[in-house]
Short mmCIF file of C-alpha atoms in Angstrom, two decimals:
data_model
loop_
_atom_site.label_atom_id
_atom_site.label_comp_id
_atom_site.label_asym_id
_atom_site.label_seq_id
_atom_site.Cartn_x
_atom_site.Cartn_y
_atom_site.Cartn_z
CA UNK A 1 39.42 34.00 -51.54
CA UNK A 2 38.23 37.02 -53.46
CA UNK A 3 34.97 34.93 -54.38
CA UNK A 4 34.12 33.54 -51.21
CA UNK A 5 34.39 37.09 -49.71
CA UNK A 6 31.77 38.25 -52.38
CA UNK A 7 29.25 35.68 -51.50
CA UNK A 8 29.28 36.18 -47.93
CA UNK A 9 28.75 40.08 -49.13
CA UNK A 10 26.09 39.11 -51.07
CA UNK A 11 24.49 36.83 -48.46
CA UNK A 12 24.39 39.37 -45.97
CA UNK A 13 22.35 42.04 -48.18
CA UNK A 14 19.81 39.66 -49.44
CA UNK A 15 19.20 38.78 -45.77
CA UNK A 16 19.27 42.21 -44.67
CA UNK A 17 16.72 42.87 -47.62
CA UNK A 18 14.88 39.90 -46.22
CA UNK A 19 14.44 41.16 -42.99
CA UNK A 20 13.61 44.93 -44.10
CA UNK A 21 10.59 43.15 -45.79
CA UNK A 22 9.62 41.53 -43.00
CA UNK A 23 9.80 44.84 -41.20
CA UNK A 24 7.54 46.63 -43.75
CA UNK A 25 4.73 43.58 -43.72
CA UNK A 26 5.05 44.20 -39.99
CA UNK A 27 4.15 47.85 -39.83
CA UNK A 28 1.46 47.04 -42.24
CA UNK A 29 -0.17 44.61 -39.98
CA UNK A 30 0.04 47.03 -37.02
CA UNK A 31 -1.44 49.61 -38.74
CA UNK A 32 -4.24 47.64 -39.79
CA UNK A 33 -4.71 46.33 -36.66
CA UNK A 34 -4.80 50.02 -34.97
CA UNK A 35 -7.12 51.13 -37.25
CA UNK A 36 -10.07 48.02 -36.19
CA UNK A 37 -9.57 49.21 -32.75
CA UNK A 38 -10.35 52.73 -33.44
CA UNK A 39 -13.08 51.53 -35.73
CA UNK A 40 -14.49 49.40 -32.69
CA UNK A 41 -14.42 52.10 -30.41
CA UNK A 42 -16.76 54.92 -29.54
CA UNK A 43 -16.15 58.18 -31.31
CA UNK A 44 -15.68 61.12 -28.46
CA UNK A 45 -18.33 64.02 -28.78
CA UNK A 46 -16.72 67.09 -29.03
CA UNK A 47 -13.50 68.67 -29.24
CA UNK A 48 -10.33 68.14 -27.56
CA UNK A 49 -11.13 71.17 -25.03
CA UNK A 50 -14.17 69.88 -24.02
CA UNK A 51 -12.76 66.72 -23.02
CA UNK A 52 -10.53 68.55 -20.81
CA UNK A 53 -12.61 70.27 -19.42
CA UNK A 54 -14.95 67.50 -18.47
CA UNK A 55 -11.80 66.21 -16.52
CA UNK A 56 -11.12 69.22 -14.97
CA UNK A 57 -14.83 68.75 -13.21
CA UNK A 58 -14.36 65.36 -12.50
CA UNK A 59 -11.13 66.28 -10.56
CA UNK A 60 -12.31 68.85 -8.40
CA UNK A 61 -15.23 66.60 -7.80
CA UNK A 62 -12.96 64.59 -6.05
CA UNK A 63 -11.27 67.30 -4.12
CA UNK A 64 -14.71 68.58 -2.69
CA UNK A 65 -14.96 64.86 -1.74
CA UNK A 66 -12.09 64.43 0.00
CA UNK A 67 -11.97 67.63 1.77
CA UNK A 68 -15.91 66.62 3.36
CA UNK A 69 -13.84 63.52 4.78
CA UNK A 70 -11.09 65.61 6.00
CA UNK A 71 -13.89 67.49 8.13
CA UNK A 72 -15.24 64.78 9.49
CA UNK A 73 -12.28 63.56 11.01
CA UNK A 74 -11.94 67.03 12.29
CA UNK A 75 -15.17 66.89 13.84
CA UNK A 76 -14.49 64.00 15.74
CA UNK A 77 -10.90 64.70 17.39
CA UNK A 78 -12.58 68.49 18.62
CA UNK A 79 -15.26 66.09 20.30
CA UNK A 80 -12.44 64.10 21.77
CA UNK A 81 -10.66 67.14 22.86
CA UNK A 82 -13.57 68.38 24.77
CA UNK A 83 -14.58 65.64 26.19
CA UNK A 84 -11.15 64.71 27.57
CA UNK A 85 -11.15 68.74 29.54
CA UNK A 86 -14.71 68.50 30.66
CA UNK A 87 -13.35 68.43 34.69
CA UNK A 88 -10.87 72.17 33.71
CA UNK A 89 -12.51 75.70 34.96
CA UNK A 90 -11.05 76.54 31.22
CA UNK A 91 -13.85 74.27 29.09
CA UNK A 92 -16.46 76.69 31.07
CA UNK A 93 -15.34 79.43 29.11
CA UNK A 94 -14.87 77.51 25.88
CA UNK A 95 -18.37 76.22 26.17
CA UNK A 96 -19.51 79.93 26.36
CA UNK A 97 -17.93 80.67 23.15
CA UNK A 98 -19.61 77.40 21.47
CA UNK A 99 -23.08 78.76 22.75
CA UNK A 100 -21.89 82.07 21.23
CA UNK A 101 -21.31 80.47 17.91
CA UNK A 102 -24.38 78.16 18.53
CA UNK A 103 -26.59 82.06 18.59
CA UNK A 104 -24.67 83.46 16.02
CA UNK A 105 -25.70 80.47 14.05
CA UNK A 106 -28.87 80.30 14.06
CA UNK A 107 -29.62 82.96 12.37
CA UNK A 108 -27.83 81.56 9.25
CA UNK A 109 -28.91 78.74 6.72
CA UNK A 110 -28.91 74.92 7.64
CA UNK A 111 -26.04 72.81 6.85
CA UNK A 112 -27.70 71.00 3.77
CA UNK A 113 -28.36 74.42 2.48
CA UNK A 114 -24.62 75.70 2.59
CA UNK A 115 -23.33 72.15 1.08
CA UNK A 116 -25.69 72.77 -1.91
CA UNK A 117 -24.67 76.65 -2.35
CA UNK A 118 -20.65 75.33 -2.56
CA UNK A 119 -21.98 73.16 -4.82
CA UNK A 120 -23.29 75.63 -7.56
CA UNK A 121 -20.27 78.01 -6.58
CA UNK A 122 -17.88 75.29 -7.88
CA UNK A 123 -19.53 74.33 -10.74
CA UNK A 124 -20.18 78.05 -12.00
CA UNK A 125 -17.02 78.91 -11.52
CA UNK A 126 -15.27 79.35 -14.77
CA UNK A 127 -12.42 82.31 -14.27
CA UNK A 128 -9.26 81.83 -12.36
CA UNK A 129 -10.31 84.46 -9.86
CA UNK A 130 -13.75 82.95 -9.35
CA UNK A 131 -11.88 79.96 -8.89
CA UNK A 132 -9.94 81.75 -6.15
CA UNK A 133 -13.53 82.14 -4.35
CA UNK A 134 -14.26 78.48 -4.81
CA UNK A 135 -11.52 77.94 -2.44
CA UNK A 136 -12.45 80.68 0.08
CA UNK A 137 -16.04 79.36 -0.16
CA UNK A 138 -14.92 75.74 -0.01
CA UNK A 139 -12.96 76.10 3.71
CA UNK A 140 -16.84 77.81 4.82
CA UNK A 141 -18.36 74.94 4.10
CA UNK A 142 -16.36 72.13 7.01
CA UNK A 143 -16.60 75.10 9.72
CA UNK A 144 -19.82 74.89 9.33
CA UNK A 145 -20.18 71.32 9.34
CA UNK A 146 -18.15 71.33 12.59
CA UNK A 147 -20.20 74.41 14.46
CA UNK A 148 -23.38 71.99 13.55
CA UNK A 149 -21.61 69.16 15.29
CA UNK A 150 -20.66 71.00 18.01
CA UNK A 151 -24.22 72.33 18.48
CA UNK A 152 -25.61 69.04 18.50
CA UNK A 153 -23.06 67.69 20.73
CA UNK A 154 -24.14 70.32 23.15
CA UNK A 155 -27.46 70.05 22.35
CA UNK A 156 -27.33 66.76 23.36
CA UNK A 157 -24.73 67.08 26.30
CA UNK A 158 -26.30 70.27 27.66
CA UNK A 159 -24.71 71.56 31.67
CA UNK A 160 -26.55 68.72 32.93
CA UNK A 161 -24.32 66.57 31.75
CA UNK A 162 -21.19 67.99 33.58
CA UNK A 163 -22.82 68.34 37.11
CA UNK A 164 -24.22 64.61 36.64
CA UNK A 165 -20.50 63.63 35.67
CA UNK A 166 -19.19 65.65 39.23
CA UNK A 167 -22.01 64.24 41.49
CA UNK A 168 -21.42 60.51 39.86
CA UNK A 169 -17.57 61.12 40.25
CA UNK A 170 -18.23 62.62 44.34
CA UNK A 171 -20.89 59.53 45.04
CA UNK A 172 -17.94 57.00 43.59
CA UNK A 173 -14.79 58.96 45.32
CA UNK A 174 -17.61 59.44 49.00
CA UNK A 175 -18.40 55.59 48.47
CA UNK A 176 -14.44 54.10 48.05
CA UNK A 177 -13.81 56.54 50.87
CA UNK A 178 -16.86 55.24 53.31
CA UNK A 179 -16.65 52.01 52.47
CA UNK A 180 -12.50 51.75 53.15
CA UNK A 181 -12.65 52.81 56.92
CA UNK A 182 -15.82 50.42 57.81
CA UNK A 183 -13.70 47.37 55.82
CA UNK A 184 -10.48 47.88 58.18
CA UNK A 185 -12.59 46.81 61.07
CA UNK A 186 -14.27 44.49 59.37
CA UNK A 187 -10.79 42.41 58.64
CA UNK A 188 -10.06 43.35 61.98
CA UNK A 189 -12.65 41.99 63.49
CA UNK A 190 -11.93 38.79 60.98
CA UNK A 191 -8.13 38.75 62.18
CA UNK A 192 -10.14 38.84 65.94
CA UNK A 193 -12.20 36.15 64.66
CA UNK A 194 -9.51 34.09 63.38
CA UNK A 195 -8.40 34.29 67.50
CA UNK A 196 -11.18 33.22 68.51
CA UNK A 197 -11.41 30.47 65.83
CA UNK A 198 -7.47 29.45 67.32
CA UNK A 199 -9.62 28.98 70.63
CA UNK A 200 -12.78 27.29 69.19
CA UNK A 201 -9.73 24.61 68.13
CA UNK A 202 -8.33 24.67 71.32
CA UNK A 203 -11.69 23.79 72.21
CA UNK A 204 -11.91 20.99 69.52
CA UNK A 205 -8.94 19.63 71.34
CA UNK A 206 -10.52 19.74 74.40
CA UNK A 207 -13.35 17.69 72.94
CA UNK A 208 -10.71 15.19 70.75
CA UNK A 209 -9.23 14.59 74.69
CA UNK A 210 -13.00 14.14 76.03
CA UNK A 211 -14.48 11.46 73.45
CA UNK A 212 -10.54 9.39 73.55
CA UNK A 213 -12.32 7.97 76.42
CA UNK A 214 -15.26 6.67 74.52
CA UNK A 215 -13.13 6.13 71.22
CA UNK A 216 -11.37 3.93 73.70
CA UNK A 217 -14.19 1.85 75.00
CA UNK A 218 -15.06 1.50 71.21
CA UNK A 219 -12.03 0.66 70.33
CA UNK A 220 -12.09 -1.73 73.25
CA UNK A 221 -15.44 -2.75 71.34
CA UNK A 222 -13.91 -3.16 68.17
CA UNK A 223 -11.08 -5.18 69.30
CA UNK A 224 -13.26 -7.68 71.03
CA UNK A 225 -15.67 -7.55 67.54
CA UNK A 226 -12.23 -8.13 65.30
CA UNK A 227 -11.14 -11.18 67.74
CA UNK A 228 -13.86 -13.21 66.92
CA UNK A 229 -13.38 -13.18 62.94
CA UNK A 230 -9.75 -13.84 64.07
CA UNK A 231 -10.52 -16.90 65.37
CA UNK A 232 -12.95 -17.32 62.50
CA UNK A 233 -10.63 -16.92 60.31
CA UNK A 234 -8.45 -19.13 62.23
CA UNK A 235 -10.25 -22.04 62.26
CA UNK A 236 -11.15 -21.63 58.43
CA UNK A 237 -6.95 -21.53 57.67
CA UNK A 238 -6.69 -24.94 59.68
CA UNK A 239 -9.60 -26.48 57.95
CA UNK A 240 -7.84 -25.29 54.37
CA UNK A 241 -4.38 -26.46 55.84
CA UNK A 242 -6.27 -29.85 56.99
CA UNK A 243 -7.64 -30.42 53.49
CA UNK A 244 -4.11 -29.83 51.99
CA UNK A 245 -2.22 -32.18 53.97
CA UNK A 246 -5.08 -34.95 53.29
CA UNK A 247 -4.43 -34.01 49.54
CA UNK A 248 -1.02 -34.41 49.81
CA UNK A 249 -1.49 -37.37 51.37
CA UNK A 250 -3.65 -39.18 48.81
CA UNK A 251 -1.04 -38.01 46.02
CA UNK A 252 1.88 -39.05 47.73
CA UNK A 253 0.04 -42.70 48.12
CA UNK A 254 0.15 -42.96 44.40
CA UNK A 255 3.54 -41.45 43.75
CA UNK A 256 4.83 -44.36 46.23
CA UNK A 257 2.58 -46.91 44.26
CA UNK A 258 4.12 -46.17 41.14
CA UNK A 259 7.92 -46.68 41.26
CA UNK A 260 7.40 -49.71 43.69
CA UNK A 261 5.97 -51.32 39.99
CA UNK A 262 8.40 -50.17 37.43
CA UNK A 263 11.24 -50.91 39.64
CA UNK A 264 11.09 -54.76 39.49
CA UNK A 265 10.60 -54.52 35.47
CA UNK A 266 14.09 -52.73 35.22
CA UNK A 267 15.73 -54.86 37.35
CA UNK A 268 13.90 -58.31 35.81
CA UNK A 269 15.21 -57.91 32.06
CA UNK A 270 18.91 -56.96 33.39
CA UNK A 271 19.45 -59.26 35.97
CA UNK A 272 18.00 -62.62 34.27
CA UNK A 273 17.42 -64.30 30.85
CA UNK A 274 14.47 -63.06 28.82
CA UNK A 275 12.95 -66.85 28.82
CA UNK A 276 12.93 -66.77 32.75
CA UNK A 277 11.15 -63.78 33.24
CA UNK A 278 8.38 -63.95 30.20
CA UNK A 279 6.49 -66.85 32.22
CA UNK A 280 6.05 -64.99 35.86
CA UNK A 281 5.36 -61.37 33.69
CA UNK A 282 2.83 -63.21 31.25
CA UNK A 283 0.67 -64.10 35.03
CA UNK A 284 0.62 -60.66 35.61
CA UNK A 285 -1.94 -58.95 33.50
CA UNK A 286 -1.71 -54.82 33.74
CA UNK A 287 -1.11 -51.90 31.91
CA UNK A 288 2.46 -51.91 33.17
CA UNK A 289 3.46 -55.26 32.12
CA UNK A 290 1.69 -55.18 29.24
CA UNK A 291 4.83 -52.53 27.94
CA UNK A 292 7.41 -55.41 28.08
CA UNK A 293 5.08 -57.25 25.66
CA UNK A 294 4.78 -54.77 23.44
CA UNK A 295 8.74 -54.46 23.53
CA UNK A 296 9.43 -58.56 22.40
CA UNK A 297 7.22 -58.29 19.53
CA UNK A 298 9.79 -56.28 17.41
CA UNK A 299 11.83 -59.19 18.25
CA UNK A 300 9.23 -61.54 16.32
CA UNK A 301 9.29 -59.55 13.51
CA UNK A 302 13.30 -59.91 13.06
CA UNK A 303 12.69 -63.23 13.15
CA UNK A 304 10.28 -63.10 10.12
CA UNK A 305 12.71 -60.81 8.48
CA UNK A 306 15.29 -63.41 8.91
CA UNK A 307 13.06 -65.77 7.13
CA UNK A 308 12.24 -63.50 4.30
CA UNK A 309 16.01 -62.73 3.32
CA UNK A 310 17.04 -66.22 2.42
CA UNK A 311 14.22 -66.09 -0.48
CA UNK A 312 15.58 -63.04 -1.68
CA UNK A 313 18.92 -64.72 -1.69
CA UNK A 314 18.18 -67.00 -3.91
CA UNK A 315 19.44 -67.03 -7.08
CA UNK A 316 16.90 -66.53 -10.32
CA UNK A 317 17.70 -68.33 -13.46
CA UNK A 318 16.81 -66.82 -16.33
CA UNK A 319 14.47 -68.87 -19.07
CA UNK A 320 16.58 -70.18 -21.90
CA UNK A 321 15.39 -70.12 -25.58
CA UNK A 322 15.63 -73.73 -26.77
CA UNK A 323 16.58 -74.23 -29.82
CA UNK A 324 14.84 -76.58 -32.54
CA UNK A 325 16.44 -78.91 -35.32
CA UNK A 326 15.15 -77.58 -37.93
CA UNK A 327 14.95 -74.60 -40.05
CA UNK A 328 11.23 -72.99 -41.02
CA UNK A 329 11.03 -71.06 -44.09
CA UNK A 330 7.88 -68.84 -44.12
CA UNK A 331 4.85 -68.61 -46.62
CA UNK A 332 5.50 -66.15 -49.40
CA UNK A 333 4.58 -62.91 -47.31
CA UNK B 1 34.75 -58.22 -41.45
CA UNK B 2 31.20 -59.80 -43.25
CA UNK B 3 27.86 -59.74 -41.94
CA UNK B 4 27.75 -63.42 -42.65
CA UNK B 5 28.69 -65.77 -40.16
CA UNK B 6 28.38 -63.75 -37.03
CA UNK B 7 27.48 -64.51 -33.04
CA UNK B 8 24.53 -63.48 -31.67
CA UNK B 9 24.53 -60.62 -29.53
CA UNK B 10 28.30 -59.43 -31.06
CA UNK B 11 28.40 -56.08 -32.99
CA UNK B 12 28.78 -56.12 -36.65
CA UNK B 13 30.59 -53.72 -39.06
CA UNK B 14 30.01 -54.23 -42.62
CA UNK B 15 29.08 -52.49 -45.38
CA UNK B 16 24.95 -52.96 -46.20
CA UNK B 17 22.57 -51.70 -48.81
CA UNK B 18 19.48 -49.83 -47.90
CA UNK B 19 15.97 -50.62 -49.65
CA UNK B 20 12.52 -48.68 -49.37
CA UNK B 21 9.89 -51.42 -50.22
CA UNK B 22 6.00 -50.72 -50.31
CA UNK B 23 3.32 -53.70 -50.26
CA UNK B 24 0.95 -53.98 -52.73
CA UNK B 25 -2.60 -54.81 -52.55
CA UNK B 26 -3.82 -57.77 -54.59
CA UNK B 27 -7.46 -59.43 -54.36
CA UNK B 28 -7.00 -63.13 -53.74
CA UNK B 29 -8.67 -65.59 -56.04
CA UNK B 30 -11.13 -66.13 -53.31
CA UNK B 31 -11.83 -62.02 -53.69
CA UNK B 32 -10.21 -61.05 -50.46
CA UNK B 33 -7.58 -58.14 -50.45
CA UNK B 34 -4.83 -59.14 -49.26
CA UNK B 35 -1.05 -57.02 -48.81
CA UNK B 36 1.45 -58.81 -51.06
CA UNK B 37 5.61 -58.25 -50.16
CA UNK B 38 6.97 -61.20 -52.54
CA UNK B 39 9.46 -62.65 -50.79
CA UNK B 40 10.10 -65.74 -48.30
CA UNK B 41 12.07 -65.82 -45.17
CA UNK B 42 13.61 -68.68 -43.17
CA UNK B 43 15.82 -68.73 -40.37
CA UNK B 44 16.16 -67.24 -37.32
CA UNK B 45 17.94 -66.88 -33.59
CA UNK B 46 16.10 -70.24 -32.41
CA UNK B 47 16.28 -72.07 -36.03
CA UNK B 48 19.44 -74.60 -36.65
CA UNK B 49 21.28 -73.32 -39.60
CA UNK B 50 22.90 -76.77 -40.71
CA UNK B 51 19.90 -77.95 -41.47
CA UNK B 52 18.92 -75.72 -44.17
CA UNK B 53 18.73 -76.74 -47.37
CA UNK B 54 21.42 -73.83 -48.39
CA UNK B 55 24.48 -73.45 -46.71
CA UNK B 56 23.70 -70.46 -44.32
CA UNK B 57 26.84 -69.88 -42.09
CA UNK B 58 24.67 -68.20 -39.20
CA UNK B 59 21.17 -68.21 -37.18
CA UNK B 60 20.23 -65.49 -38.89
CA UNK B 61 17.12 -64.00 -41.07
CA UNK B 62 17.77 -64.81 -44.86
CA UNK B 63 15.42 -64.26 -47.94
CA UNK B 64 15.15 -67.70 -49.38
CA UNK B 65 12.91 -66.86 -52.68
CA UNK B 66 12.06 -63.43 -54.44
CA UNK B 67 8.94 -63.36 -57.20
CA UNK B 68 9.52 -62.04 -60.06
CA UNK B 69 7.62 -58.45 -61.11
CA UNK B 70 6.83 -58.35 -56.79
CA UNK B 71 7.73 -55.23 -54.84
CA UNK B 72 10.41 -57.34 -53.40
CA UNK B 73 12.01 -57.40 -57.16
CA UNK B 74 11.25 -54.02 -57.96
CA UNK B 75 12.87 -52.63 -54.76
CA UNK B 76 16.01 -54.37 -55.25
CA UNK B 77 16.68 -57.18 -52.90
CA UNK B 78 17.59 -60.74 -54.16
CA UNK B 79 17.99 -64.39 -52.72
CA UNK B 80 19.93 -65.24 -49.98
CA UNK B 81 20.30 -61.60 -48.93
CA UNK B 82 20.31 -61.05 -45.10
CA UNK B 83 18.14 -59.06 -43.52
CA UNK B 84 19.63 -57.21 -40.74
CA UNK B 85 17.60 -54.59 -39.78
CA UNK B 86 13.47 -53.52 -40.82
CA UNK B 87 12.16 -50.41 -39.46
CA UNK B 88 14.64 -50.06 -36.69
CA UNK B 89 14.30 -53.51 -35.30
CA UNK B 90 17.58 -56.13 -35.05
CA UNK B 91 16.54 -58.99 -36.97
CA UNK B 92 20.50 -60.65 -36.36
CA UNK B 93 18.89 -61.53 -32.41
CA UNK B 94 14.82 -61.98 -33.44
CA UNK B 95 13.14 -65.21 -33.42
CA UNK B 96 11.94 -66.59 -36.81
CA UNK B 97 8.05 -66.18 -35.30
CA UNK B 98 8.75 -62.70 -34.17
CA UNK B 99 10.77 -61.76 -37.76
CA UNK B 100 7.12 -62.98 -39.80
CA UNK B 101 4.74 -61.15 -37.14
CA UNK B 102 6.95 -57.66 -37.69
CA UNK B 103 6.98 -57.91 -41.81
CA UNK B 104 3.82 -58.44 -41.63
CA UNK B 105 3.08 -55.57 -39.49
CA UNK B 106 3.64 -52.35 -41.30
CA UNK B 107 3.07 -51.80 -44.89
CA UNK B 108 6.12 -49.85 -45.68
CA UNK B 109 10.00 -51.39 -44.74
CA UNK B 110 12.81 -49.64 -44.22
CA UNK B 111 15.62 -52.40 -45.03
CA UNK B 112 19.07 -52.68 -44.00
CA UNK B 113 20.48 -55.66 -46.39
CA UNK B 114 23.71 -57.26 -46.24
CA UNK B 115 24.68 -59.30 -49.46
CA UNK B 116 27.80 -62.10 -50.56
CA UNK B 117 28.69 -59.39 -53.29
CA UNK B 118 29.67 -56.60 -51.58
CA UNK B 119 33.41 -56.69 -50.52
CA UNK B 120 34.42 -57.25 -46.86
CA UNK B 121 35.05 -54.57 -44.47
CA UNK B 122 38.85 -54.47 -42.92
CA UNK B 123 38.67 -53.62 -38.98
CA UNK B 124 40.87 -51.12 -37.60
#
């Protein structure tokens, strides 16, 4: 027992030593393999700082980006906004203050001229606390974008545009209301109409009652013009009728013509010998007789079979070998 | 039971000696080739066997005469041995025509013999 417990020891460290090898070729490979990829790839100019840095830049990029977008949308829900209280005595005195802003403005730089100014700000910027002004300097820049907007919206929507709105919204409201009273008596005069249409058909009857006279007379017409295809039609029914009954006629004469033949045949071969009737039926030559005829010949042909069985009856003698009174000896063979 | 003196058309149980013989070619004194056996048969179904000039006790085929140094002597057979069967055919019911004709046929035959020698068979 002893024994067998010292080779399962011993089993177990050389495979553990087994596998620790295998570990150690493993790392080897990985390392060697790590160090192609970094021999494939580009070496990075620079330090470590200026790498972060560059990503610094990169990510504030981004920011500026995103925060353009974010006054854009701006942009458009003020437009919305103002649009929407155009008709309030309130948006008069808002749209003083955009004109305001519209004067003020124009005595500062164009829009494409701030955007590139933030620009250079944020890329200058290198201290924390001129990093602070980035951020004051980078909420300028949408306002700006949006008073631009706004000016141009004006610009293009100047006061016209709100009296135009007021007279096209009076014209619509004057029209529904002129037009409503002059409709009522319109439909009433259609609803009077209608009355008078009630009478035009109490009219119509008047003139269905008027023409019954003449409808009668044509009618009176028409029944005289349908009588004579009546009798037209009349006659041509007792001519079909005739030529039916003269059919029938001709095929009863040969139904009647036909059993009046056969009968006499059926009775003949019942009634009397065969030898009797074959004389007075052999006189008679037609299809109808020739049947019998055809109905004795069987009997002929018994009568040859007859003749043929005794033949067969007769009994065959077989050939005899005969033999001789002496006895042959061959030729040496 | 014997082979000798039986009926025509009756079975027979004896005991019988088979014989291979094969012909031999000899060229006649006229130069023809001609198949030599070198024996002699007489008898037969339709012969009368009283009036042999050996005392045959049936109709059947015998050999009457054997040449010495002929295939007949070499394969074995003798005189007055009965021939009861040659290449399948029953020469006990074949006419003494026919029996010629089929020797004469083949040049190999298959013999069934019976002969005086051999001891009788006892029936069950």
């Amino acid at each position: 027992m002893t024994m067998n417990h010292d080779d399962r020891l011993r089993n177990r460290y050389e495979a553990c030593r087994s596998g620790m090898q295998e570990l150690d070729m493993l790392r080897a490979k990985h390392t060697l393999l790590i160090q192609n990829l970094r021999s494939r790839l580009p070496i990075i100019p620079g330090s470590l700082d200026d790498v972060q840095t560059r990503e610094k830049k990169t990510r504030d990029v981004f920011l500026d980006r995103f925060s353009l977008q974010s006054v854009d949308s701006g942009i458009s829900s003020q437009n919305t906004i103002s649009s929407t209280r155009s008709s309030t005595p309130e948006d008069f005195k808002t749209s003083n203050r955009h004109s305001n802003i519209y004067e003020n403005s124009s005595t500062t730089m164009n829009y494409s001229t701030f955007r590139k100014m933030s620009l250079e700000s944020t890329h200058s910027s290198v201290s924390h606390s001129m990093q602070n002004d980035v951020e004051k300097t980078s909420f300028a820049p949408p306002v700006i974008t949006s008073r631009s907007c706004h000016r141009g919206a004006w610009k293009t929507s100047p006061q016209r545009i709100r009296p135009k709105s007021m007279f096209d919204s009076t014209t619509s409201n004057t029209e529904y209301l002129f037009s409503k009273p002059p409709r009522h008596p319109i439909d009433l005069t259609k609803e009077r109409r209608s009355a008078f249409t009630v009478l035009n058909q109490s009219s119509k009857r008047h003139s269905s009652i008027e023409p019954s006279l003449p409808s009668t007379l044509s009618q009176l017409s028409l029944n005289d013009e349908a009588k004579t295809p009546q009798k037209a039609e009349v006659i041509r029914w007792n001519k079909q009728k005739a030529d039916a009954m003269f059919r029938a006629n001709v095929v009863y004469v040969s139904s009647t013509e036909q059993p009046t033949k056969p009968a006499p045949l059926r009775f003949s071969p019942a009634r009397s010998p065969p030898v009797r009737r074959a004389l007075p039926i052999e006189l008679k030559p037609t299809q109808h007789f020739a049947q019998p005829c055809k109905i004795r010949s069987p009997k002929l042909n018994t009568k040859t079979v007859f003749a043929a069985k005794p033949i067969a009856v007769r009994p065959s003698i077989s050939p005899k070998v005969a033999q001789r009174s002496t006895w042959l000896q061959s030729q040496p063979l | 039971m014997t082979a000798y003196g039986h009926m025509p058309g009756e079975a027979i149980e004896c005991l019988s000696i088979a014989v291979e013989l094969h012909k031999q070619e000899v060229i006649d004194a006229h130069g023809q080739v001609t198949i030599r056996v070198g024996f002699k048969i007489g008898g037969g179904i339709d012969q009368d066997p009283t009036k042999a000039p050996f005392k045959y006790p049936d109709s059947g085929v015998y050999i009457t005469n054997v040449e010495s140094g002929s295939p007949a002597d070499v394969a074995g057979l003798r005189k007055h041995d009965k021939i009861l069967q040659v290449n399948g055919a029953d020469f006990t019911m074949m006419t003494h025509d026919r029996a010629v004709k089929f020797i004469k046929q083949s040049k190999v035959l298959h013999m069934l013999v019976a002969r005086a020698d051999l001891p009788p068979v006892s029936l069950h």
